[in-house]
């Protein structure tokens, strides 16, 4: 069929982030670090999922001017974190209309019962789900279309996206069964690394998130060194010191989170972190963690700012990326139309 794009790699990766605010340490450690590595082993497509951003209330994504800025900011963050727009196809989702077109077909394949089980919708809609947008409910169907419009085989994400990827597999299987054709691949989630779920700095039971109203809950990729140090200093901890072994972190979500962040940034295990800091007080560990976070994140922030000073470059990357993405998506959408029976 029409999957081939002439890439040297057999497997194709697709992933994306919402331009709903500044990217944070969770996005970076949970997903982007893996995205960068996969550029050398897979054909990679990374998108800024602006269609997803507008599923939330306008107050969350900020309105048209802020959305345009956020799309550029996230594009710059991708490149600054190591996504090479020559190696990877980097684009914003709304420029490739096939994402929305395939979503409609998938809306007619996915079952209400499947969507009713999605925990992210329940969390984001909150108590007043009658007031949530239809788009928020349909979010995982659009995500399945994002992936399958490229016949992507692998999707690197954080732990929170696991359920959505299971739904993507269910949609592919049902489409293939309904039409009696092996057309869509059964995509593999790639959830790897020591920080697949980075938690809020204010509450170790909640994931770090762009839309958390408290800026102290997250480290943004745009934070200054002083902000990073301050947020880590103020991070919630419990009354005990650091344990000497990883099992001493059980039932202590805040301590476990900070140790996990250190491990992920340094590229070592939690046990190795505790070998170094176990038995000590949080205050000295927090200073070391702040220094490490600044060392790792400051070059990304500096590069982002440099890139954002050249808006024509960002625009060029997105235009080129969208054209390359569409060259893959359009023939797959044509095949879908034939399979479904559209004239
Ligand atoms: N806390 C996290 N730990 C590990 N991975 C995370 N990701 C997000 N938060 C964490 C991963 O980042 C990718 C992009 O996520 P997204 O921006 O598209 O949406 P999200 O998962 O809904 O992230 P946020 O920060 O919570 O955004 P808002 O607040 O706007 O909804 C995904 O791979 C995700 O797993």
Tab-separated table of C-alpha atoms and ligand atoms in Angstrom:
chain	number	residue	atom	x	y	z
A	1	UNK	CA	0.000	0.000	0.000
A	2	UNK	CA	1.081	3.625	0.273
A	3	UNK	CA	3.231	3.628	3.407
A	4	UNK	CA	6.625	4.048	1.770
A	5	UNK	CA	8.299	7.464	1.933
A	6	UNK	CA	11.719	6.344	0.756
A	7	UNK	CA	13.139	6.489	4.295
A	8	UNK	CA	16.139	4.284	5.107
A	9	UNK	CA	14.305	3.014	8.227
A	10	UNK	CA	11.685	0.251	8.417
A	11	UNK	CA	9.805	1.595	11.434
A	12	UNK	CA	8.011	4.944	11.635
A	13	UNK	CA	7.563	7.029	14.782
A	14	UNK	CA	4.923	9.684	15.423
A	15	UNK	CA	4.480	11.723	18.575
A	16	UNK	CA	3.382	15.217	19.575
A	17	UNK	CA	2.765	17.751	22.332
A	18	UNK	CA	0.024	20.283	22.827
A	19	UNK	CA	0.782	23.999	22.521
A	20	UNK	CA	-1.182	24.719	25.686
A	21	UNK	CA	1.625	26.502	27.513
A	22	UNK	CA	5.301	26.061	28.245
A	23	UNK	CA	6.733	22.587	27.931
A	24	UNK	CA	7.939	21.239	31.243
A	25	UNK	CA	10.327	18.735	32.733
A	26	UNK	CA	7.690	15.963	32.486
A	27	UNK	CA	7.317	16.462	28.733
A	28	UNK	CA	11.097	16.523	28.376
A	29	UNK	CA	12.008	13.488	30.512
A	30	UNK	CA	8.888	11.437	29.741
A	31	UNK	CA	8.818	11.881	25.983
A	32	UNK	CA	11.307	14.195	24.290
A	33	UNK	CA	14.493	12.475	25.447
A	34	UNK	CA	13.249	9.332	23.705
A	35	UNK	CA	12.166	11.278	20.625
A	36	UNK	CA	15.700	12.583	20.182
A	37	UNK	CA	17.230	9.086	20.473
A	38	UNK	CA	14.765	7.545	18.025
A	39	UNK	CA	15.829	9.901	15.227
A	40	UNK	CA	18.830	7.633	14.635
A	41	UNK	CA	16.913	4.382	14.447
A	42	UNK	CA	13.488	5.234	12.991
A	43	UNK	CA	11.824	7.492	10.483
A	44	UNK	CA	10.458	10.180	12.834
A	45	UNK	CA	7.547	12.596	12.639
A	46	UNK	CA	6.997	15.029	15.505
A	47	UNK	CA	4.053	17.379	15.533
A	48	UNK	CA	2.757	20.265	17.574
A	49	UNK	CA	-0.791	19.119	18.189
A	50	UNK	CA	-2.692	22.378	17.902
A	51	UNK	CA	-5.992	20.649	17.038
A	52	UNK	CA	-5.759	18.935	20.419
A	53	UNK	CA	-4.987	22.203	22.214
A	54	UNK	CA	-8.376	23.716	21.372
A	55	UNK	CA	-10.262	20.808	22.987
A	56	UNK	CA	-9.794	22.625	26.295
A	57	UNK	CA	-11.485	25.924	27.228
A	58	UNK	CA	-10.053	29.035	25.522
A	59	UNK	CA	-8.841	30.169	28.952
A	60	UNK	CA	-6.435	27.185	28.984
A	61	UNK	CA	-4.815	27.756	25.572
A	62	UNK	CA	-5.147	31.519	25.680
A	63	UNK	CA	-6.903	32.527	22.423
A	64	UNK	CA	-5.602	32.947	18.846
A	65	UNK	CA	-2.566	35.189	19.454
A	66	UNK	CA	-1.282	33.077	22.322
A	67	UNK	CA	-1.948	29.854	20.390
A	68	UNK	CA	0.129	31.111	17.436
A	69	UNK	CA	2.940	32.033	19.842
A	70	UNK	CA	2.710	28.708	21.676
A	71	UNK	CA	2.956	26.741	18.398
A	72	UNK	CA	6.188	28.579	17.588
A	73	UNK	CA	7.490	28.217	21.155
A	74	UNK	CA	6.883	24.464	21.182
A	75	UNK	CA	8.526	24.131	17.753
A	76	UNK	CA	11.574	25.980	19.089
A	77	UNK	CA	11.582	23.785	22.206
A	78	UNK	CA	11.603	20.618	20.081
A	79	UNK	CA	14.589	21.845	18.073
A	80	UNK	CA	16.416	23.167	21.147
A	81	UNK	CA	15.951	19.807	22.902
A	82	UNK	CA	17.606	18.019	19.976
A	83	UNK	CA	14.984	17.360	17.296
A	84	UNK	CA	16.775	17.938	14.004
A	85	UNK	CA	14.260	19.207	11.412
A	86	UNK	CA	16.386	17.734	8.643
A	87	UNK	CA	16.311	14.245	10.160
A	88	UNK	CA	12.749	14.434	11.517
A	89	UNK	CA	9.558	15.757	9.980
A	90	UNK	CA	8.504	18.597	12.296
A	91	UNK	CA	5.147	20.276	11.700
A	92	UNK	CA	1.959	21.512	13.294
A	93	UNK	CA	-1.018	19.215	13.046
A	94	UNK	CA	-3.629	21.678	11.715
A	95	UNK	CA	-1.643	22.213	8.493
A	96	UNK	CA	-2.196	18.608	7.448
A	97	UNK	CA	-5.960	18.329	7.002
A	98	UNK	CA	-5.831	14.534	6.681
A	99	UNK	CA	-5.611	14.297	10.507
A	100	UNK	CA	-9.113	15.765	10.819
A	101	UNK	CA	-10.441	13.821	7.831
A	102	UNK	CA	-9.343	10.454	9.184
A	103	UNK	CA	-10.727	11.387	12.613
A	104	UNK	CA	-14.212	11.484	11.108
A	105	UNK	CA	-13.864	7.983	9.710
A	106	UNK	CA	-12.504	6.777	13.059
A	107	UNK	CA	-15.411	8.455	14.880
A	108	UNK	CA	-17.580	5.988	13.027
A	109	UNK	CA	-15.319	3.052	13.960
A	110	UNK	CA	-14.703	3.801	17.660
A	111	UNK	CA	-17.445	2.834	20.126
A	112	UNK	CA	-18.932	5.111	22.783
A	113	UNK	CA	-18.203	2.494	25.438
A	114	UNK	CA	-14.474	2.640	24.618
A	115	UNK	CA	-14.364	6.427	24.991
A	116	UNK	CA	-16.417	6.332	28.187
A	117	UNK	CA	-13.533	4.466	29.834
A	118	UNK	CA	-10.869	7.104	29.092
A	119	UNK	CA	-9.492	8.375	32.392
A	120	UNK	CA	-7.850	11.494	30.928
A	121	UNK	CA	-11.274	12.783	29.825
A	122	UNK	CA	-12.637	12.200	33.318
A	123	UNK	CA	-9.677	14.044	34.886
A	124	UNK	CA	-9.752	16.981	32.467
A	125	UNK	CA	-13.535	17.338	32.355
A	126	UNK	CA	-13.668	17.260	36.157
A	127	UNK	CA	-16.982	17.177	37.991
A	128	UNK	CA	-18.862	19.187	35.386
A	129	UNK	CA	-18.509	16.908	32.372
A	130	UNK	CA	-21.676	18.274	30.739
A	131	UNK	CA	-19.713	21.462	30.072
A	132	UNK	CA	-16.656	19.750	28.534
A	133	UNK	CA	-16.256	20.107	24.765
A	134	UNK	CA	-17.144	17.264	22.418
A	135	UNK	CA	-13.574	17.683	21.154
A	136	UNK	CA	-12.170	16.816	24.588
A	137	UNK	CA	-14.210	13.599	24.572
A	138	UNK	CA	-13.008	12.827	21.045
A	139	UNK	CA	-9.367	13.655	21.857
A	140	UNK	CA	-8.185	10.012	21.794
A	141	UNK	CA	-9.832	9.387	18.408
A	142	UNK	CA	-7.972	12.358	16.942
A	143	UNK	CA	-4.800	10.969	18.518
A	144	UNK	CA	-5.394	7.608	16.816
A	145	UNK	CA	-5.814	9.446	13.493
A	146	UNK	CA	-2.556	11.392	14.107
A	147	UNK	CA	-0.711	8.114	14.425
A	148	UNK	CA	-2.437	5.973	11.821
A	149	UNK	CA	-2.590	8.598	9.039
A	150	UNK	CA	1.176	7.922	8.802
A	151	UNK	CA	0.947	4.165	9.449
A	152	UNK	CA	3.256	4.875	12.396
A	153	UNK	CA	4.531	1.713	14.062
A	154	UNK	CA	5.909	3.242	17.294
A	155	UNK	CA	4.747	6.077	19.554
A	156	UNK	CA	7.090	7.329	22.309
A	157	UNK	CA	5.029	8.887	25.125
A	158	UNK	CA	4.812	9.228	28.903
A	159	UNK	CA	2.897	6.719	31.033
A	160	UNK	CA	-0.262	8.891	31.020
A	161	UNK	CA	-0.853	8.178	27.319
A	162	UNK	CA	-0.896	4.367	27.634
A	163	UNK	CA	-4.685	4.071	27.643
A	164	UNK	CA	-5.011	6.289	24.559
A	165	UNK	CA	-2.546	4.095	22.700
A	166	UNK	CA	-4.554	0.999	23.590
A	167	UNK	CA	-7.580	2.726	22.069
A	168	UNK	CA	-5.541	3.469	18.938
A	169	UNK	CA	-4.777	-0.247	18.612
A	170	UNK	CA	-8.490	-1.096	19.114
A	171	UNK	CA	-9.486	1.352	16.375
A	172	UNK	CA	-6.906	-0.076	13.948
A	173	UNK	CA	-8.037	-3.655	14.672
A	174	UNK	CA	-11.728	-2.803	14.269
A	175	UNK	CA	-11.165	-0.858	11.040
A	176	UNK	CA	-9.150	-3.770	9.609
A	177	UNK	CA	-11.848	-6.268	10.705
A	178	UNK	CA	-14.796	-4.166	9.522
A	179	UNK	CA	-13.337	-3.814	6.048
A	180	UNK	CA	-11.618	-7.197	5.887
A	181	UNK	CA	-8.191	-5.754	5.097
A	182	UNK	CA	-4.839	-5.565	6.916
A	183	UNK	CA	-4.464	-1.843	6.339
A	184	UNK	CA	-3.551	-0.105	9.596
A	185	UNK	CA	-0.568	-1.310	11.653
A	186	UNK	CA	-1.035	-2.233	15.314
A	187	UNK	CA	1.071	0.497	16.874
A	188	UNK	CA	3.511	-0.166	19.719
A	189	UNK	CA	3.704	2.328	22.596
A	190	UNK	CA	7.264	3.228	23.614
A	191	UNK	CA	7.183	4.149	27.300
A	192	UNK	CA	10.753	3.981	28.547
A	193	UNK	CA	13.300	5.631	30.797
A	194	UNK	CA	13.398	6.373	34.529
A	195	UNK	CA	10.854	9.232	34.376
A	196	UNK	CA	7.809	8.033	32.455
A	197	UNK	CA	5.575	9.852	34.955
A	198	UNK	CA	7.064	12.987	36.503
A	199	UNK	CA	4.868	14.256	39.323
A	200	UNK	CA	3.908	17.772	40.433
A	201	UNK	CA	6.436	19.453	42.744
A	202	UNK	CA	3.518	20.488	44.977
A	203	UNK	CA	1.717	17.135	45.151
A	204	UNK	CA	3.503	13.849	44.490
A	205	UNK	CA	0.230	12.118	43.610
A	206	UNK	CA	-0.587	14.419	40.648
A	207	UNK	CA	1.322	14.404	37.362
A	208	UNK	CA	3.349	17.468	36.423
A	209	UNK	CA	1.191	19.290	33.896
A	210	UNK	CA	1.215	22.457	31.777
A	211	UNK	CA	-2.304	23.342	32.794
A	212	UNK	CA	-1.786	23.065	36.573
A	213	UNK	CA	-2.737	26.522	37.893
A	214	UNK	CA	0.310	26.555	40.192
A	215	UNK	CA	3.506	27.445	38.326
A	216	UNK	CA	5.426	26.129	41.364
A	217	UNK	CA	4.152	22.641	40.478
A	218	UNK	CA	6.385	22.340	37.411
A	219	UNK	CA	9.752	23.269	35.960
A	220	UNK	CA	9.214	24.909	32.584
A	221	UNK	CA	11.827	24.637	29.856
A	222	UNK	CA	11.758	28.458	29.799
A	223	UNK	CA	12.474	28.931	33.533
A	224	UNK	CA	15.541	30.913	34.579
A	225	UNK	CA	18.219	29.218	36.729
A	226	UNK	CA	16.918	31.151	39.746
A	227	UNK	CA	13.344	29.964	39.114
A	228	UNK	CA	14.494	26.357	38.782
A	229	UNK	CA	16.481	26.499	42.038
A	230	UNK	CA	13.591	28.222	43.854
A	231	UNK	CA	10.963	25.743	42.660
A	232	UNK	CA	13.084	22.788	43.725
A	233	UNK	CA	13.823	24.406	47.088
A	234	UNK	CA	10.086	24.877	47.620
A	235	UNK	CA	9.164	21.390	46.360
A	236	UNK	CA	7.020	19.492	48.834
A	237	UNK	CA	8.809	16.767	50.798
A	238	UNK	CA	7.974	14.802	53.929
A	239	UNK	CA	9.506	15.071	57.381
A	240	UNK	CA	12.010	12.197	56.969
A	241	UNK	CA	15.422	12.388	55.311
A	242	UNK	CA	16.468	10.491	52.196
A	243	UNK	CA	16.523	6.697	52.560
A	244	UNK	CA	19.617	4.701	51.625
A	245	UNK	CA	17.718	2.197	49.462
A	246	UNK	CA	15.008	2.530	46.809
A	247	UNK	CA	12.506	0.525	48.875
A	248	UNK	CA	12.614	3.308	51.475
A	249	UNK	CA	10.860	5.538	48.917
A	250	UNK	CA	7.707	3.411	48.963
A	251	UNK	CA	4.653	5.412	50.081
A	252	UNK	CA	6.649	8.650	49.847
A	253	UNK	CA	5.564	10.047	46.458
A	254	UNK	CA	7.286	13.424	46.741
A	255	UNK	CA	10.635	11.927	47.746
A	256	UNK	CA	10.342	9.282	45.027
A	257	UNK	CA	9.586	11.960	42.441
A	258	UNK	CA	12.615	14.122	43.286
A	259	UNK	CA	14.938	11.119	43.304
A	260	UNK	CA	13.449	9.973	39.950
A	261	UNK	CA	13.991	13.415	38.412
A	262	UNK	CA	17.623	13.430	39.551
A	263	UNK	CA	18.135	9.909	38.166
A	264	UNK	CA	16.581	10.805	34.791
A	265	UNK	CA	18.545	14.034	34.402
A	266	UNK	CA	21.833	12.349	35.323
A	267	UNK	CA	21.102	9.169	33.372
A	268	UNK	CA	21.566	6.881	36.413
A	269	UNK	CA	19.251	4.688	38.525
A	270	UNK	CA	17.364	5.758	41.673
A	271	UNK	CA	19.531	3.296	43.645
A	272	UNK	CA	22.665	5.105	42.479
A	273	UNK	CA	21.177	8.457	43.491
A	274	UNK	CA	20.458	7.083	46.967
A	275	UNK	CA	23.954	5.634	47.238
A	276	UNK	CA	25.195	9.188	46.871
A	277	UNK	CA	22.575	11.096	48.899
A	278	UNK	CA	20.883	8.478	51.129
A	279	UNK	CA	20.885	9.252	54.870
A	280	UNK	CA	21.208	13.002	54.189
A	281	UNK	CA	18.733	15.861	54.502
A	282	UNK	CA	16.494	17.045	51.671
A	283	UNK	CA	17.987	20.543	51.806
A	284	UNK	CA	21.406	19.487	50.482
A	285	UNK	CA	19.854	17.045	47.980
A	286	UNK	CA	17.598	19.814	46.681
A	287	UNK	CA	20.607	22.088	46.136
A	288	UNK	CA	22.341	19.365	44.118
A	289	UNK	CA	19.163	18.655	42.159
A	290	UNK	CA	18.685	22.364	41.400
A	291	UNK	CA	22.268	22.626	40.124
A	292	UNK	CA	21.848	19.528	37.968
A	293	UNK	CA	18.541	20.733	36.506
A	294	UNK	CA	20.067	24.122	35.663
A	295	UNK	CA	23.079	22.457	33.995
A	296	UNK	CA	20.845	20.250	31.844
A	297	UNK	CA	18.046	22.701	31.040
A	298	UNK	CA	19.804	26.068	30.664
A	299	UNK	CA	21.408	25.226	27.301
A	300	UNK	CA	17.958	24.220	25.996
A	301	UNK	CA	16.413	27.495	27.197
A	302	UNK	CA	19.252	29.529	25.658
A	303	UNK	CA	18.914	27.716	22.329
A	304	UNK	CA	15.132	28.183	22.371
A	305	UNK	CA	15.507	31.926	22.833
A	306	UNK	CA	18.033	32.082	19.984
A	307	UNK	CA	15.683	30.173	17.675
A	308	UNK	CA	12.675	32.311	18.592
A	309	UNK	CA	14.568	35.430	17.553
A	310	UNK	CA	14.383	34.085	13.972
A	311	UNK	CA	10.676	33.606	13.326
A	312	UNK	CA	11.269	33.136	9.581
A	313	UNK	CA	13.351	30.054	10.364
A	314	UNK	CA	10.596	28.559	12.559
A	315	UNK	CA	8.003	29.274	9.862
A	316	UNK	CA	10.263	27.623	7.262
A	317	UNK	CA	10.646	24.494	9.386
A	318	UNK	CA	6.878	24.171	9.866
A	319	UNK	CA	6.075	24.776	6.189
A	320	UNK	CA	8.643	22.237	5.037
A	321	UNK	CA	7.560	19.732	7.698
A	322	UNK	CA	3.880	20.010	6.772
A	323	UNK	CA	4.640	19.401	3.081
A	324	UNK	CA	6.710	16.296	3.917
A	325	UNK	CA	4.055	15.027	6.339
A	326	UNK	CA	1.289	15.544	3.813
A	327	UNK	CA	3.210	13.659	1.150
A	328	UNK	CA	2.864	10.581	3.425
A	329	UNK	CA	-0.652	11.275	4.740
A	330	UNK	CA	-2.469	12.123	1.486
A	331	UNK	CA	-2.065	8.747	-0.279
A	332	UNK	CA	-3.005	6.896	2.929
A	333	UNK	CA	-6.180	8.998	3.176
A	334	UNK	CA	-6.939	8.235	-0.475
A	335	UNK	CA	-6.631	4.518	0.301
A	336	UNK	CA	-8.951	4.922	3.311
A	337	UNK	CA	-11.582	6.567	1.098
A	338	UNK	CA	-11.388	3.705	-1.387
A	339	UNK	CA	-11.575	1.101	1.385
A	340	UNK	CA	-14.633	2.762	2.973
A	341	UNK	CA	-16.374	3.162	-0.385
A	342	UNK	CA	-16.337	6.899	-0.956
A	343	UNK	CA	-16.384	7.897	-4.637
B	1	LIG	N1	4.307	14.562	34.008
B	1	LIG	C1	4.695	13.888	32.943
B	1	LIG	N2	5.618	12.896	33.060
B	1	LIG	C2	6.034	12.197	31.968
B	1	LIG	N3	5.575	12.440	30.715
B	1	LIG	C3	4.661	13.423	30.553
B	1	LIG	N4	4.026	13.926	29.481
B	1	LIG	C4	3.190	14.922	29.851
B	1	LIG	N5	3.276	15.110	31.174
B	1	LIG	C5	4.178	14.200	31.651
B	1	LIG	C6	4.207	13.426	28.118
B	1	LIG	O1	4.465	14.552	27.277
B	1	LIG	C7	3.865	14.313	26.009
B	1	LIG	C8	3.047	15.468	25.566
B	1	LIG	O2	1.988	15.727	26.425
B	1	LIG	P1	0.921	16.831	25.990
B	1	LIG	O3	1.462	18.152	26.185
B	1	LIG	O4	0.410	16.595	24.644
B	1	LIG	O5	-0.307	16.537	26.868
B	1	LIG	P2	-0.454	16.101	28.302
B	1	LIG	O6	-0.014	14.701	28.488
B	1	LIG	O7	-1.891	16.361	28.629
B	1	LIG	O8	0.545	17.051	29.076
B	1	LIG	P3	0.204	18.118	30.104
B	1	LIG	O9	1.416	18.803	30.510
B	1	LIG	O10	-0.612	17.533	31.216
B	1	LIG	O11	-0.652	19.146	29.258
B	1	LIG	P4	-2.011	19.793	29.571
B	1	LIG	O12	-1.904	20.288	30.973
B	1	LIG	O13	-2.140	20.884	28.553
B	1	LIG	O14	-3.040	18.744	29.409
B	1	LIG	C9	3.077	13.018	26.097
B	1	LIG	O15	3.872	11.985	25.554
B	1	LIG	C10	2.916	12.809	27.573
B	1	LIG	O16	2.845	11.445	27.906
